[in-house]
PDB file of C-alpha atoms in Angstrom:
ATOM      1  CA  MET A   1     -34.249 -53.649  81.934  1.00  0.00           C
ATOM      2  CA  VAL A   2     -31.156 -52.801  79.886  1.00  0.00           C
ATOM      3  CA  PHE A   3     -31.444 -50.676  76.731  1.00  0.00           C
ATOM      4  CA  LEU A   4     -28.778 -52.080  74.449  1.00  0.00           C
ATOM      5  CA  SER A   5     -29.711 -49.991  71.391  1.00  0.00           C
ATOM      6  CA  LEU A   6     -30.456 -46.579  73.002  1.00  0.00           C
ATOM      7  CA  SER A   7     -27.068 -45.185  72.155  1.00  0.00           C
ATOM      8  CA  CYS A   8     -27.735 -45.908  68.455  1.00  0.00           C
ATOM      9  CA  TRP A   9     -30.826 -43.660  68.504  1.00  0.00           C
ATOM     10  CA  ILE A  10     -28.860 -40.514  69.506  1.00  0.00           C
ATOM     11  CA  ARG A  11     -27.548 -38.854  66.376  1.00  0.00           C
ATOM     12  CA  SER A  12     -24.890 -36.195  66.355  1.00  0.00           C
ATOM     13  CA  ARG A  13     -25.603 -33.946  63.334  1.00  0.00           C
ATOM     14  CA  GLY A  14     -22.183 -32.342  63.156  1.00  0.00           C
ATOM     15  CA  PRO A  15     -20.588 -31.213  66.387  1.00  0.00           C
ATOM     16  CA  ASP A  16     -19.029 -28.016  65.002  1.00  0.00           C
ATOM     17  CA  ARG A  17     -21.936 -25.999  63.534  1.00  0.00           C
ATOM     18  CA  TYR A  18     -21.273 -23.114  65.910  1.00  0.00           C
ATOM     19  CA  TRP A  19     -17.698 -22.706  64.739  1.00  0.00           C
ATOM     20  CA  LYS A  20     -18.599 -23.016  61.049  1.00  0.00           C
ATOM     21  CA  VAL A  21     -21.181 -20.242  61.470  1.00  0.00           C
ATOM     22  CA  GLN A  22     -18.804 -18.081  63.490  1.00  0.00           C
ATOM     23  CA  ASP A  23     -16.103 -18.416  60.809  1.00  0.00           C
ATOM     24  CA  ILE A  24     -18.378 -16.551  58.433  1.00  0.00           C
ATOM     25  CA  VAL A  25     -20.282 -14.236  60.768  1.00  0.00           C
ATOM     26  CA  LYS A  26     -17.051 -12.934  62.391  1.00  0.00           C
ATOM     27  CA  ASN A  27     -16.193 -11.339  59.013  1.00  0.00           C
ATOM     28  CA  ALA A  28     -19.524  -9.476  59.055  1.00  0.00           C
ATOM     29  CA  LYS A  29     -19.393  -8.029  62.563  1.00  0.00           C
ATOM     30  CA  HIS A  30     -18.915  -4.445  61.305  1.00  0.00           C
ATOM     31  CA  PHE A  31     -21.868  -4.585  58.863  1.00  0.00           C
ATOM     32  CA  ARG A  32     -25.157  -2.789  59.266  1.00  0.00           C
ATOM     33  CA  GLY A  33     -28.450  -4.431  60.153  1.00  0.00           C
ATOM     34  CA  ARG A  34     -29.244  -8.102  60.591  1.00  0.00           C
ATOM     35  CA  LYS A  35     -26.535  -9.201  58.221  1.00  0.00           C
ATOM     36  CA  ASN A  36     -23.981  -8.825  61.031  1.00  0.00           C
ATOM     37  CA  ARG A  37     -25.776 -11.501  63.110  1.00  0.00           C
ATOM     38  CA  CYS A  38     -27.942 -13.835  61.042  1.00  0.00           C
ATOM     39  CA  TYR A  39     -26.110 -16.523  59.111  1.00  0.00           C
ATOM     40  CA  LYS A  40     -28.350 -16.627  56.043  1.00  0.00           C
ATOM     41  CA  LEU A  41     -27.980 -12.892  55.402  1.00  0.00           C
ATOM     42  CA  ALA A  42     -24.357 -12.766  56.494  1.00  0.00           C
ATOM     43  CA  VAL A  43     -23.294 -15.448  54.019  1.00  0.00           C
ATOM     44  CA  LYS A  44     -24.420 -13.361  51.053  1.00  0.00           C
ATOM     45  CA  ALA A  45     -22.963 -10.160  52.425  1.00  0.00           C
ATOM     46  CA  VAL A  46     -19.618 -11.738  53.303  1.00  0.00           C
ATOM     47  CA  ARG A  47     -19.291 -13.334  49.879  1.00  0.00           C
ATOM     48  CA  ARG A  48     -19.930  -9.963  48.229  1.00  0.00           C
ATOM     49  CA  ALA A  49     -17.446  -8.280  50.551  1.00  0.00           C
ATOM     50  CA  PHE A  50     -14.753 -10.823  49.669  1.00  0.00           C
ATOM     51  CA  VAL A  51     -15.401 -10.336  45.943  1.00  0.00           C
ATOM     52  CA  TYR A  52     -15.035  -6.576  46.366  1.00  0.00           C
ATOM     53  CA  ALA A  53     -11.833  -7.116  48.375  1.00  0.00           C
ATOM     54  CA  THR A  54     -10.363  -9.253  45.588  1.00  0.00           C
ATOM     55  CA  LYS A  55     -11.173  -6.640  42.948  1.00  0.00           C
ATOM     56  CA  GLY A  56      -9.879  -3.915  45.275  1.00  0.00           C
ATOM     57  CA  ARG A  57      -6.477  -5.560  45.671  1.00  0.00           C
ATOM     58  CA  ARG A  58      -5.919  -5.217  41.914  1.00  0.00           C
ATOM     59  CA  LEU A  59      -7.288  -1.657  41.842  1.00  0.00           C
ATOM     60  CA  LYS A  60      -5.110  -0.640  44.788  1.00  0.00           C
ATOM     61  CA  LYS A  61      -1.960  -1.276  42.771  1.00  0.00           C
ATOM     62  CA  ARG A  62      -3.264   0.892  39.919  1.00  0.00           C
ATOM     63  CA  ASN A  63      -4.489   3.684  42.201  1.00  0.00           C
ATOM     64  CA  MET A  64      -1.249   3.829  44.166  1.00  0.00           C
ATOM     65  CA  ARG A  65       0.737   4.115  40.941  1.00  0.00           C
ATOM     66  CA  THR A  66      -1.410   7.001  39.655  1.00  0.00           C
ATOM     67  CA  LEU A  67      -1.042   8.722  43.035  1.00  0.00           C
ATOM     68  CA  TRP A  68       2.758   8.376  42.904  1.00  0.00           C
ATOM     69  CA  ILE A  69       2.787   9.709  39.346  1.00  0.00           C
ATOM     70  CA  SER A  70       0.669  12.770  40.198  1.00  0.00           C
ATOM     71  CA  ARG A  71       2.877  13.488  43.234  1.00  0.00           C
ATOM     72  CA  ILE A  72       6.062  13.217  41.172  1.00  0.00           C
ATOM     73  CA  ALA A  73       4.504  15.451  38.494  1.00  0.00           C
ATOM     74  CA  ALA A  74       3.625  18.099  41.107  1.00  0.00           C
ATOM     75  CA  ALA A  75       7.115  18.006  42.618  1.00  0.00           C
ATOM     76  CA  SER A  76       8.854  18.170  39.238  1.00  0.00           C
ATOM     77  CA  ARG A  77       6.716  21.125  38.187  1.00  0.00           C
ATOM     78  CA  GLU A  78       7.918  22.902  41.325  1.00  0.00           C
ATOM     79  CA  HIS A  79      11.398  22.582  39.820  1.00  0.00           C
ATOM     80  CA  GLY A  80      10.343  23.698  36.339  1.00  0.00           C
ATOM     81  CA  MET A  81      10.211  20.269  34.700  1.00  0.00           C
ATOM     82  CA  LYS A  82       7.401  18.036  33.481  1.00  0.00           C
ATOM     83  CA  TYR A  83       6.802  14.459  34.633  1.00  0.00           C
ATOM     84  CA  PRO A  84       7.362  12.678  31.268  1.00  0.00           C
ATOM     85  CA  VAL A  85      10.606  14.575  30.682  1.00  0.00           C
ATOM     86  CA  LEU A  86      11.845  13.711  34.170  1.00  0.00           C
ATOM     87  CA  MET A  87      11.054   9.989  33.966  1.00  0.00           C
ATOM     88  CA  HIS A  88      12.341   9.575  30.420  1.00  0.00           C
ATOM     89  CA  ASN A  89      15.646  11.226  31.231  1.00  0.00           C
ATOM     90  CA  LEU A  90      16.012   9.280  34.475  1.00  0.00           C
ATOM     91  CA  THR A  91      15.574   5.994  32.606  1.00  0.00           C
ATOM     92  CA  LYS A  92      18.071   7.170  29.991  1.00  0.00           C
ATOM     93  CA  THR A  93      20.644   7.779  32.731  1.00  0.00           C
ATOM     94  CA  SER A  94      19.812   4.248  34.041  1.00  0.00           C
ATOM     95  CA  VAL A  95      18.481   5.551  37.373  1.00  0.00           C
ATOM     96  CA  GLN A  96      16.307   2.555  38.211  1.00  0.00           C
ATOM     97  CA  LEU A  97      14.292   4.117  41.052  1.00  0.00           C
ATOM     98  CA  ASN A  98      10.622   3.220  40.851  1.00  0.00           C
ATOM     99  CA  ARG A  99       7.794   5.722  41.169  1.00  0.00           C
ATOM    100  CA  ARG A 100       7.056   4.795  44.784  1.00  0.00           C
ATOM    101  CA  VAL A 101      10.581   5.634  45.899  1.00  0.00           C
ATOM    102  CA  ILE A 102      10.766   8.835  43.843  1.00  0.00           C
ATOM    103  CA  SER A 103       7.442  10.094  45.246  1.00  0.00           C
ATOM    104  CA  ASP A 104       8.614   9.341  48.811  1.00  0.00           C
ATOM    105  CA  LEU A 105      11.835  11.234  48.105  1.00  0.00           C
ATOM    106  CA  ALA A 106       9.835  14.151  46.744  1.00  0.00           C
ATOM    107  CA  ILE A 107       7.887  14.342  50.008  1.00  0.00           C
ATOM    108  CA  THR A 108      10.483  13.609  52.666  1.00  0.00           C
ATOM    109  CA  GLU A 109      13.836  14.316  50.927  1.00  0.00           C
ATOM    110  CA  PRO A 110      13.265  17.417  48.783  1.00  0.00           C
ATOM    111  CA  ARG A 111      16.950  18.051  48.161  1.00  0.00           C
ATOM    112  CA  SER A 112      17.523  14.520  46.858  1.00  0.00           C
ATOM    113  CA  PHE A 113      14.571  15.006  44.521  1.00  0.00           C
ATOM    114  CA  LEU A 114      16.081  18.299  43.365  1.00  0.00           C
ATOM    115  CA  SER A 115      19.326  16.504  42.556  1.00  0.00           C
ATOM    116  CA  LEU A 116      17.383  13.887  40.549  1.00  0.00           C
ATOM    117  CA  ALA A 117      15.686  16.697  38.637  1.00  0.00           C
ATOM    118  CA  LYS A 118      19.078  18.268  37.905  1.00  0.00           C
ATOM    119  CA  VAL A 119      20.439  14.945  36.614  1.00  0.00           C
ATOM    120  CA  ALA A 120      17.443  14.600  34.326  1.00  0.00           C
ATOM    121  CA  ARG A 121      17.827  18.177  33.098  1.00  0.00           C
ATOM    122  CA  ALA A 122      21.531  17.648  32.356  1.00  0.00           C
ATOM    123  CA  ARG A 123      20.784  14.473  30.414  1.00  0.00           C
ATOM    124  CA  GLN A 124      18.062  16.322  28.499  1.00  0.00           C
ATOM    125  CA  GLN A 125      20.515  19.063  27.513  1.00  0.00           C
ATOM    126  CA  GLU A 126      23.038  16.433  26.408  1.00  0.00           C
ATOM    127  CA  GLY A 127      20.334  14.813  24.299  1.00  0.00           C
ATOM    128  CA  PHE A 128      19.525  18.153  22.656  1.00  0.00           C
ATOM    129  CA  ARG A 129      23.223  18.784  21.953  1.00  0.00           C
ATOM    130  CA  ALA A 130      23.612  15.333  20.423  1.00  0.00           C
ATOM    131  CA  ALA A 131      20.526  15.772  18.242  1.00  0.00           C
ATOM    132  CA  LEU A 132      21.094  19.340  17.124  1.00  0.00           C
ATOM    133  CA  GLY A 133      24.878  19.421  17.114  1.00  0.00           C
ATOM    134  CA  ASP A 134      27.383  18.186  14.536  1.00  0.00           C
ATOM    135  CA  GLY A 135      28.076  14.799  16.027  1.00  0.00           C
ATOM    136  CA  LYS A 136      31.774  15.657  16.334  1.00  0.00           C
ATOM    137  CA  GLU A 137      31.432  16.709  19.989  1.00  0.00           C
ATOM    138  CA  PRO A 138      31.857  13.889  22.520  1.00  0.00           C
ATOM    139  CA  VAL A 139      28.686  12.692  24.271  1.00  0.00           C
ATOM    140  CA  GLY A 140      28.253  14.102  27.745  1.00  0.00           C
ATOM    141  CA  VAL A 141      28.898  12.491  31.092  1.00  0.00           C
ATOM    142  CA  PHE A 142      25.326  11.362  31.726  1.00  0.00           C
ATOM    143  CA  SER A 143      24.854   9.848  28.285  1.00  0.00           C
ATOM    144  CA  ARG A 144      27.583   7.258  28.785  1.00  0.00           C
ATOM    145  CA  VAL A 145      25.615   4.169  29.808  1.00  0.00           C
ATOM    146  CA  VAL A 146      27.496   2.278  32.511  1.00  0.00           C
ATOM    147  CA  LEU A 147      27.034  -1.470  32.194  1.00  0.00           C
ATOM    148  CA  LEU A 148      27.426  -2.982  35.633  1.00  0.00           C
ATOM    149  CA  GLN A 149      28.337  -6.664  35.702  1.00  0.00           C
TER     150      GLN A 149
ATOM    151  CA  MET B   1      12.781  24.615  58.199  1.00  0.00           C
ATOM    152  CA  SER B   2      14.263  21.305  59.269  1.00  0.00           C
ATOM    153  CA  SER B   3      14.894  22.839  62.695  1.00  0.00           C
ATOM    154  CA  PHE B   4      11.112  23.071  63.377  1.00  0.00           C
ATOM    155  CA  SER B   5       9.473  20.605  65.719  1.00  0.00           C
ATOM    156  CA  ARG B   6       7.545  17.792  64.070  1.00  0.00           C
ATOM    157  CA  SER B   7       4.133  19.279  64.770  1.00  0.00           C
ATOM    158  CA  ALA B   8       5.210  22.710  63.523  1.00  0.00           C
ATOM    159  CA  GLN B   9       6.684  21.151  60.358  1.00  0.00           C
ATOM    160  CA  GLN B  10       3.435  19.272  59.694  1.00  0.00           C
ATOM    161  CA  TRP B  11       1.353  22.385  60.335  1.00  0.00           C
ATOM    162  CA  ALA B  12       3.480  24.347  57.872  1.00  0.00           C
ATOM    163  CA  THR B  13       3.318  21.581  55.246  1.00  0.00           C
ATOM    164  CA  PHE B  14      -0.467  21.285  55.313  1.00  0.00           C
ATOM    165  CA  ALA B  15      -1.197  25.004  55.652  1.00  0.00           C
ATOM    166  CA  ARG B  16      -3.525  26.541  53.083  1.00  0.00           C
ATOM    167  CA  SER B  17      -1.966  29.319  50.962  1.00  0.00           C
ATOM    168  CA  TRP B  18      -3.738  32.172  49.215  1.00  0.00           C
ATOM    169  CA  PHE B  19      -2.694  32.768  45.587  1.00  0.00           C
ATOM    170  CA  LEU B  20      -3.423  35.887  43.530  1.00  0.00           C
ATOM    171  CA  ILE B  21      -3.859  35.807  39.723  1.00  0.00           C
ATOM    172  CA  ASP B  22      -4.269  38.922  37.576  1.00  0.00           C
ATOM    173  CA  ALA B  23      -6.524  37.990  34.656  1.00  0.00           C
ATOM    174  CA  ARG B  24      -5.903  41.176  32.682  1.00  0.00           C
ATOM    175  CA  MET B  25      -5.615  40.344  28.925  1.00  0.00           C
ATOM    176  CA  GLN B  26      -5.392  36.607  29.714  1.00  0.00           C
ATOM    177  CA  PRO B  27      -7.340  33.744  28.114  1.00  0.00           C
ATOM    178  CA  PRO B  28      -9.900  32.544  30.698  1.00  0.00           C
ATOM    179  CA  GLY B  29      -9.180  28.874  29.939  1.00  0.00           C
ATOM    180  CA  LYS B  30      -5.508  29.167  30.912  1.00  0.00           C
ATOM    181  CA  ILE B  31      -6.465  31.060  34.089  1.00  0.00           C
ATOM    182  CA  ALA B  32      -8.990  28.325  34.844  1.00  0.00           C
ATOM    183  CA  THR B  33      -6.459  25.471  34.494  1.00  0.00           C
ATOM    184  CA  MET B  34      -4.062  27.206  36.886  1.00  0.00           C
ATOM    185  CA  CYS B  35      -6.913  27.736  39.346  1.00  0.00           C
ATOM    186  CA  ALA B  36      -8.222  24.165  39.070  1.00  0.00           C
ATOM    187  CA  ILE B  37      -4.781  22.631  39.686  1.00  0.00           C
ATOM    188  CA  ARG B  38      -4.217  24.700  42.811  1.00  0.00           C
ATOM    189  CA  LEU B  39      -7.757  24.336  44.162  1.00  0.00           C
ATOM    190  CA  GLN B  40      -7.382  20.557  44.091  1.00  0.00           C
ATOM    191  CA  GLY B  41      -3.886  20.667  45.595  1.00  0.00           C
ATOM    192  CA  LYS B  42      -2.300  18.905  42.639  1.00  0.00           C
ATOM    193  CA  HIS B  43       0.630  21.335  42.724  1.00  0.00           C
ATOM    194  CA  LYS B  44       1.817  19.800  46.006  1.00  0.00           C
ATOM    195  CA  PRO B  45       3.845  16.580  46.327  1.00  0.00           C
ATOM    196  CA  ILE B  46       1.690  15.706  49.374  1.00  0.00           C
ATOM    197  CA  TYR B  47      -1.455  15.603  47.219  1.00  0.00           C
ATOM    198  CA  HIS B  48      -4.202  13.123  48.064  1.00  0.00           C
ATOM    199  CA  ALA B  49      -7.842  13.378  47.027  1.00  0.00           C
ATOM    200  CA  MET B  50      -9.023  12.821  50.614  1.00  0.00           C
ATOM    201  CA  SER B  51      -6.483  15.141  52.256  1.00  0.00           C
ATOM    202  CA  ASP B  52      -8.264  18.458  51.585  1.00  0.00           C
ATOM    203  CA  CYS B  53      -4.958  20.027  50.535  1.00  0.00           C
ATOM    204  CA  GLY B  54      -6.339  22.665  48.152  1.00  0.00           C
ATOM    205  CA  ASP B  55      -5.457  26.328  48.405  1.00  0.00           C
ATOM    206  CA  HIS B  56      -7.418  29.560  48.043  1.00  0.00           C
ATOM    207  CA  ILE B  57      -7.198  31.443  44.740  1.00  0.00           C
ATOM    208  CA  VAL B  58      -8.124  35.097  44.211  1.00  0.00           C
ATOM    209  CA  VAL B  59      -8.650  36.125  40.569  1.00  0.00           C
ATOM    210  CA  MET B  60      -8.791  39.843  39.885  1.00  0.00           C
ATOM    211  CA  ASN B  61      -9.524  41.946  36.784  1.00  0.00           C
ATOM    212  CA  THR B  62     -11.820  39.320  35.294  1.00  0.00           C
ATOM    213  CA  LYS B  63     -13.634  42.129  33.495  1.00  0.00           C
ATOM    214  CA  GLN B  64     -10.567  42.477  31.222  1.00  0.00           C
ATOM    215  CA  ILE B  65     -10.387  38.856  30.197  1.00  0.00           C
ATOM    216  CA  ALA B  66      -9.341  38.178  26.572  1.00  0.00           C
ATOM    217  CA  PHE B  67     -10.676  35.304  24.504  1.00  0.00           C
ATOM    218  CA  SER B  68      -8.628  34.413  21.418  1.00  0.00           C
ATOM    219  CA  GLY B  69     -10.201  34.120  17.974  1.00  0.00           C
ATOM    220  CA  ASN B  70     -13.893  34.880  17.519  1.00  0.00           C
ATOM    221  CA  LYS B  71     -14.984  33.222  20.763  1.00  0.00           C
ATOM    222  CA  TRP B  72     -16.659  36.369  22.083  1.00  0.00           C
ATOM    223  CA  GLU B  73     -19.281  35.927  19.351  1.00  0.00           C
ATOM    224  CA  GLN B  74     -19.076  32.181  18.691  1.00  0.00           C
ATOM    225  CA  LYS B  75     -18.797  30.587  22.145  1.00  0.00           C
ATOM    226  CA  VAL B  76     -22.266  29.824  23.486  1.00  0.00           C
ATOM    227  CA  TYR B  77     -23.119  29.290  27.146  1.00  0.00           C
ATOM    228  CA  SER B  78     -26.347  27.278  27.436  1.00  0.00           C
ATOM    229  CA  SER B  79     -28.591  26.725  30.424  1.00  0.00           C
ATOM    230  CA  HIS B  80     -32.086  25.404  31.108  1.00  0.00           C
ATOM    231  CA  SER B  81     -34.270  26.704  33.890  1.00  0.00           C
ATOM    232  CA  GLY B  82     -36.085  23.373  34.250  1.00  0.00           C
ATOM    233  CA  TYR B  83     -39.410  24.782  33.043  1.00  0.00           C
ATOM    234  CA  PRO B  84     -40.681  24.112  29.507  1.00  0.00           C
ATOM    235  CA  GLY B  85     -39.417  26.713  27.073  1.00  0.00           C
ATOM    236  CA  GLY B  86     -36.656  27.637  29.508  1.00  0.00           C
ATOM    237  CA  PHE B  87     -33.687  26.830  27.287  1.00  0.00           C
ATOM    238  CA  LYS B  88     -31.410  29.887  27.238  1.00  0.00           C
ATOM    239  CA  GLN B  89     -28.353  30.422  25.098  1.00  0.00           C
ATOM    240  CA  LEU B  90     -26.019  33.342  25.599  1.00  0.00           C
ATOM    241  CA  THR B  91     -22.897  34.236  23.660  1.00  0.00           C
ATOM    242  CA  ALA B  92     -19.760  34.824  25.677  1.00  0.00           C
ATOM    243  CA  ALA B  93     -20.007  38.574  25.053  1.00  0.00           C
ATOM    244  CA  GLN B  94     -23.596  38.745  26.347  1.00  0.00           C
ATOM    245  CA  LEU B  95     -22.791  36.650  29.407  1.00  0.00           C
ATOM    246  CA  HIS B  96     -19.716  38.749  30.183  1.00  0.00           C
ATOM    247  CA  HIS B  97     -21.778  41.928  29.920  1.00  0.00           C
ATOM    248  CA  LYS B  98     -24.430  40.483  32.239  1.00  0.00           C
ATOM    249  CA  ASP B  99     -21.939  39.131  34.809  1.00  0.00           C
ATOM    250  CA  PRO B 100     -18.159  39.687  34.382  1.00  0.00           C
ATOM    251  CA  LYS B 101     -17.345  36.929  36.911  1.00  0.00           C
ATOM    252  CA  ALA B 102     -19.378  34.179  35.235  1.00  0.00           C
ATOM    253  CA  ILE B 103     -16.988  33.106  32.471  1.00  0.00           C
ATOM    254  CA  VAL B 104     -14.058  32.390  34.784  1.00  0.00           C
ATOM    255  CA  LYS B 105     -16.377  30.751  37.318  1.00  0.00           C
ATOM    256  CA  LEU B 106     -17.930  28.416  34.745  1.00  0.00           C
ATOM    257  CA  SER B 107     -14.534  27.526  33.246  1.00  0.00           C
ATOM    258  CA  VAL B 108     -13.085  26.585  36.644  1.00  0.00           C
ATOM    259  CA  TYR B 109     -16.272  24.703  37.599  1.00  0.00           C
ATOM    260  CA  GLY B 110     -15.971  22.585  34.455  1.00  0.00           C
ATOM    261  CA  MET B 111     -12.304  21.806  35.066  1.00  0.00           C
ATOM    262  CA  LEU B 112     -12.729  20.535  38.623  1.00  0.00           C
ATOM    263  CA  PRO B 113     -13.372  16.803  39.188  1.00  0.00           C
ATOM    264  CA  ARG B 114     -17.061  15.900  39.272  1.00  0.00           C
ATOM    265  CA  ASN B 115     -17.255  14.838  42.918  1.00  0.00           C
ATOM    266  CA  LEU B 116     -18.600  16.201  46.176  1.00  0.00           C
ATOM    267  CA  HIS B 117     -15.429  18.254  46.794  1.00  0.00           C
ATOM    268  CA  ARG B 118     -16.234  20.457  43.791  1.00  0.00           C
ATOM    269  CA  HIS B 119     -18.466  22.882  45.685  1.00  0.00           C
ATOM    270  CA  THR B 120     -15.993  23.185  48.544  1.00  0.00           C
ATOM    271  CA  MET B 121     -13.244  23.995  46.051  1.00  0.00           C
ATOM    272  CA  MET B 122     -15.454  26.576  44.316  1.00  0.00           C
ATOM    273  CA  GLN B 123     -16.028  28.227  47.691  1.00  0.00           C
ATOM    274  CA  ARG B 124     -12.255  28.640  47.965  1.00  0.00           C
ATOM    275  CA  LEU B 125     -12.145  30.447  44.604  1.00  0.00           C
ATOM    276  CA  HIS B 126     -12.629  34.223  44.941  1.00  0.00           C
ATOM    277  CA  ILE B 127     -13.289  36.176  41.735  1.00  0.00           C
ATOM    278  CA  PHE B 128     -13.273  39.969  41.479  1.00  0.00           C
ATOM    279  CA  PRO B 129     -14.038  41.854  38.250  1.00  0.00           C
ATOM    280  CA  ASP B 130     -11.859  44.828  39.242  1.00  0.00           C
ATOM    281  CA  ASP B 131      -8.596  45.684  40.965  1.00  0.00           C
ATOM    282  CA  GLU B 132     -10.246  46.362  44.320  1.00  0.00           C
ATOM    283  CA  LEU B 133      -9.948  43.518  46.796  1.00  0.00           C
ATOM    284  CA  PRO B 134     -11.476  43.534  50.268  1.00  0.00           C
ATOM    285  CA  ASP B 135      -9.065  44.093  53.148  1.00  0.00           C
ATOM    286  CA  ASP B 136      -9.463  40.673  54.748  1.00  0.00           C
ATOM    287  CA  ILE B 137      -8.568  38.921  51.486  1.00  0.00           C
ATOM    288  CA  LEU B 138      -5.653  41.300  50.874  1.00  0.00           C
ATOM    289  CA  ALA B 139      -4.325  40.435  54.322  1.00  0.00           C
ATOM    290  CA  ASN B 140      -4.401  36.696  53.559  1.00  0.00           C
ATOM    291  CA  LEU B 141      -2.597  36.709  50.194  1.00  0.00           C
ATOM    292  CA  THR B 142       0.735  34.880  50.188  1.00  0.00           C
ATOM    293  CA  GLU B 143       1.873  34.621  46.566  1.00  0.00           C
ATOM    294  CA  GLU B 144       1.141  36.101  43.159  1.00  0.00           C
ATOM    295  CA  LEU B 145       1.274  33.677  40.241  1.00  0.00           C
ATOM    296  CA  PRO B 146       2.847  34.759  36.928  1.00  0.00           C
ATOM    297  CA  GLN B 147       0.447  35.376  34.073  1.00  0.00           C
ATOM    298  CA  PRO B 148       0.177  32.506  31.563  1.00  0.00           C
ATOM    299  CA  ARG B 149       0.138  34.719  28.475  1.00  0.00           C
ATOM    300  CA  GLU B 150       2.592  37.490  27.634  1.00  0.00           C
ATOM    301  CA  ILE B 151       0.601  40.642  26.932  1.00  0.00           C
ATOM    302  CA  PRO B 152       1.679  41.909  23.505  1.00  0.00           C
ATOM    303  CA  LYS B 153       2.589  45.590  23.340  1.00  0.00           C
ATOM    304  CA  GLN B 154       0.001  47.800  21.715  1.00  0.00           C
ATOM    305  CA  LEU B 155       0.959  50.139  18.889  1.00  0.00           C
ATOM    306  CA  SER B 156       0.006  53.164  20.981  1.00  0.00           C
ATOM    307  CA  GLU B 157       2.494  52.076  23.687  1.00  0.00           C
ATOM    308  CA  PHE B 158       5.524  52.243  21.351  1.00  0.00           C
ATOM    309  CA  THR B 159       7.532  55.452  21.484  1.00  0.00           C
ATOM    310  CA  GLN B 160       8.092  57.362  18.218  1.00  0.00           C
ATOM    311  CA  GLU B 161      11.821  56.527  18.365  1.00  0.00           C
ATOM    312  CA  GLU B 162      11.111  52.791  18.537  1.00  0.00           C
ATOM    313  CA  ILE B 163       8.710  53.091  15.579  1.00  0.00           C
ATOM    314  CA  ASP B 164      11.364  54.950  13.578  1.00  0.00           C
ATOM    315  CA  ALA B 165      14.080  52.484  14.570  1.00  0.00           C
ATOM    316  CA  PHE B 166      11.993  49.538  13.282  1.00  0.00           C
ATOM    317  CA  PRO B 167      13.376  48.441   9.860  1.00  0.00           C
ATOM    318  CA  ARG B 168      11.239  49.268   6.858  1.00  0.00           C
ATOM    319  CA  LEU B 169      10.230  46.122   4.994  1.00  0.00           C
ATOM    320  CA  TRP B 170       8.944  47.793   1.814  1.00  0.00           C
ATOM    321  CA  THR B 171       8.251  51.306   0.573  1.00  0.00           C
ATOM    322  CA  PRO B 172       4.700  51.727  -0.707  1.00  0.00           C
ATOM    323  CA  PRO B 173       4.269  53.220  -4.208  1.00  0.00           C
ATOM    324  CA  GLU B 174       2.870  56.748  -4.532  1.00  0.00           C
ATOM    325  CA  TYR B 175      -0.643  55.702  -5.504  1.00  0.00           C
ATOM    326  CA  TYR B 176      -0.952  53.333  -2.485  1.00  0.00           C
ATOM    327  CA  LYS B 177      -3.557  54.525   0.004  1.00  0.00           C
ATOM    328  CA  MET B 178      -2.831  53.619   3.635  1.00  0.00           C
ATOM    329  CA  LYS B 179      -5.759  53.374   6.016  1.00  0.00           C
TER     330      LYS B 179
END
């Protein structure tokens, strides 16, 4: 007897369930409890984790910037200046270093940071002289904006 | 210091210093801000909230603290014991009389961030009402911080020559009675 239709009765309900489950559960392996093993619980936990990660990527940029700012403020107060004065005068002298670089300089290159603070102080003094003086004195060296082309 | 080995340089960078502040004739709020900044480690360029980079602060002469204005009578420190009818209010003068360390301690406590590090930072704050410091703390001190407020000179501290040398602004008439 030959069964001509037996092969039609065997159904394959998706050959790759294992890998689809593993794709999700592998992201939950460091979780606590059954949600690091069982698919139904892991799906919810992994989705939540990914949502938190997305929100965290935006917060990380903000937090890093506030950290750089507080570090620069601490370092500038060591040299007798305040953070807003330092940054404002550095932008006025067209020093286009961002806060990340300035905070790294403050930690690893203290003398370079001191020189930046001195530049800012000199520009601040020039600004005071221009505001309080007669206007007949020439503007100082740091106030001349150099336009690079 | 650049000639140190890397481990020695790191040890020196993250070492905890001991600061001394004399609170004689100083406003307690200004003392408290200086303390709070240094207890958190925000005076260091290597600051991070998780790094535990705060320093120790020793405040002395807190008995001679000086509030400005009428705060000794007007500033009220409130507390509740948790039991009904346990709401207590003390003026700054009464609290200072009861415990000369409390005003500085409460000011610093309120200026620290409201997280779990707060109690650790308060443990690193050492307050003494008088000049006398214990020997082990004296041995640890590294730096004295300048006082935030200039103490004005009292009239009794001026010499007679300085008083005479001061220019007279107006001569009082004969019938004027000076106190």
